[in-house]
């Protein structure tokens, strides 16, 4: 099967925060993978396909440089786990400030280079 992604996804645990659409409480998770175009994260929050999600991302080793993005949920998978239902959520970035996108790109390239 041919890879359809334009950008390489890296398994980097980036802290993300987003508002729970039912309670507006801030939820936290860590990415399972991330690229310049999107990310995947686990959550117990039930989200909807096509929903826009306001995200705050905190890159590892850059605690003072959190940035905001808007993403669109493009897929959701229920994950079989003990206890409460968990979901893996795939998000495509819809909006990121140009400077923040550049920071994310540089971080991902540095991470990839360090892994090689």
C-alpha positions as semicolon CSV with decimal commas, in nm:
position;residue;x (nm);y (nm);z (nm)
1;X;0,000;0,000;0,000
2;X;0,136;0,342;-0,092
3;X;0,177;0,603;0,183
4;X;-0,071;0,886;0,126
5;X;0,068;1,126;0,382
6;X;0,262;1,425;0,261
7;X;0,450;1,467;0,590
8;X;0,625;1,210;0,807
9;X;0,454;1,147;1,140
10;X;0,685;1,119;1,437
11;X;0,609;0,948;1,767
12;X;0,670;1,250;1,987
13;X;0,475;1,308;2,312
14;X;0,363;1,669;2,273
15;X;0,133;1,795;2,550
16;X;-0,198;1,918;2,410
17;X;-0,489;2,090;2,579
18;X;-0,838;2,133;2,437
19;X;-1,182;2,227;2,567
20;X;-1,423;1,941;2,632
21;X;-1,722;2,029;2,407
22;X;-1,972;1,902;2,668
23;X;-1,828;2,068;2,981
24;X;-1,582;2,332;2,848
25;X;-1,335;2,195;3,102
26;X;-0,977;2,192;2,974
27;X;-0,870;1,839;2,885
28;X;-0,507;1,727;2,853
29;X;-0,345;1,453;2,650
30;X;-0,016;1,371;2,480
31;X;0,021;1,311;2,110
32;X;0,091;0,958;1,995
33;X;0,230;1,102;1,675
34;X;0,253;1,444;1,512
35;X;0,351;1,597;1,179
36;X;0,347;1,939;1,018
37;X;-0,008;1,873;0,903
38;X;-0,174;1,705;1,202
39;X;-0,159;1,481;1,505
40;X;-0,308;1,178;1,678
41;X;-0,394;1,163;2,047
42;X;-0,584;0,944;2,295
43;X;-0,875;1,076;2,500
44;X;-1,176;0,963;2,701
45;X;-1,371;1,263;2,566
46;X;-1,630;1,175;2,303
47;X;-1,564;1,399;2,002
48;X;-1,730;1,415;1,661
49;X;-1,595;1,373;1,307
50;X;-1,559;1,709;1,132
51;X;-1,560;1,898;1,461
52;X;-1,318;2,189;1,494
53;X;-1,101;2,174;1,803
54;X;-0,906;2,460;1,961
55;X;-0,568;2,321;2,063
56;X;-0,282;2,444;2,277
57;X;0,044;2,258;2,211
58;X;0,346;2,246;2,438
59;X;0,658;2,112;2,268
60;X;0,892;1,905;2,488
61;X;1,188;2,106;2,623
62;X;1,008;2,431;2,528
63;X;0,775;2,483;2,826
64;X;0,779;2,861;2,779
65;X;0,669;2,843;2,415
66;X;0,316;2,702;2,403
67;X;0,121;2,783;2,089
68;X;-0,235;2,762;1,965
69;X;-0,384;2,589;1,665
70;X;-0,721;2,494;1,529
71;X;-0,769;2,140;1,406
72;X;-1,041;1,940;1,235
73;X;-1,116;1,590;1,357
74;X;-1,081;1,365;1,052
75;X;-1,113;1,024;1,219
76;X;-1,198;0,864;1,553
77;X;-1,133;0,507;1,663
78;X;-1,269;0,348;1,977
79;X;-0,990;0,169;2,159
80;X;-1,062;-0,144;2,362
81;X;-0,935;-0,079;2,713
82;X;-1,044;-0,171;3,062
83;X;-1,261;0,090;3,232
84;X;-1,395;0,401;3,058
85;X;-1,416;0,409;2,679
86;X;-1,107;0,555;2,517
87;X;-1,065;0,699;2,169
88;X;-0,776;0,763;1,934
89;X;-0,842;1,086;1,748
90;X;-0,683;1,203;1,423
91;X;-0,667;1,579;1,371
92;X;-0,566;1,782;1,066
93;X;-0,438;2,132;1,140
94;X;-0,666;2,399;0,993
95;X;-0,490;2,704;1,136
96;X;-0,155;2,775;1,299
97;X;0,025;3,110;1,305
98;X;0,311;3,110;1,052
99;X;0,576;3,158;1,321
100;X;0,435;2,869;1,526
101;X;0,419;2,644;1,219
102;X;0,786;2,723;1,157
103;X;0,870;2,637;1,520
104;X;0,682;2,307;1,489
105;X;0,860;2,225;1,162
106;X;1,202;2,300;1,310
107;X;1,125;2,095;1,621
108;X;1,011;1,794;1,415
109;X;1,315;1,812;1,186
110;X;1,550;1,835;1,488
111;X;1,373;1,538;1,650
112;X;1,395;1,334;1,329
113;X;1,764;1,417;1,286
114;X;1,838;1,318;1,647
115;X;1,665;0,980;1,594
116;X;1,868;0,897;1,284
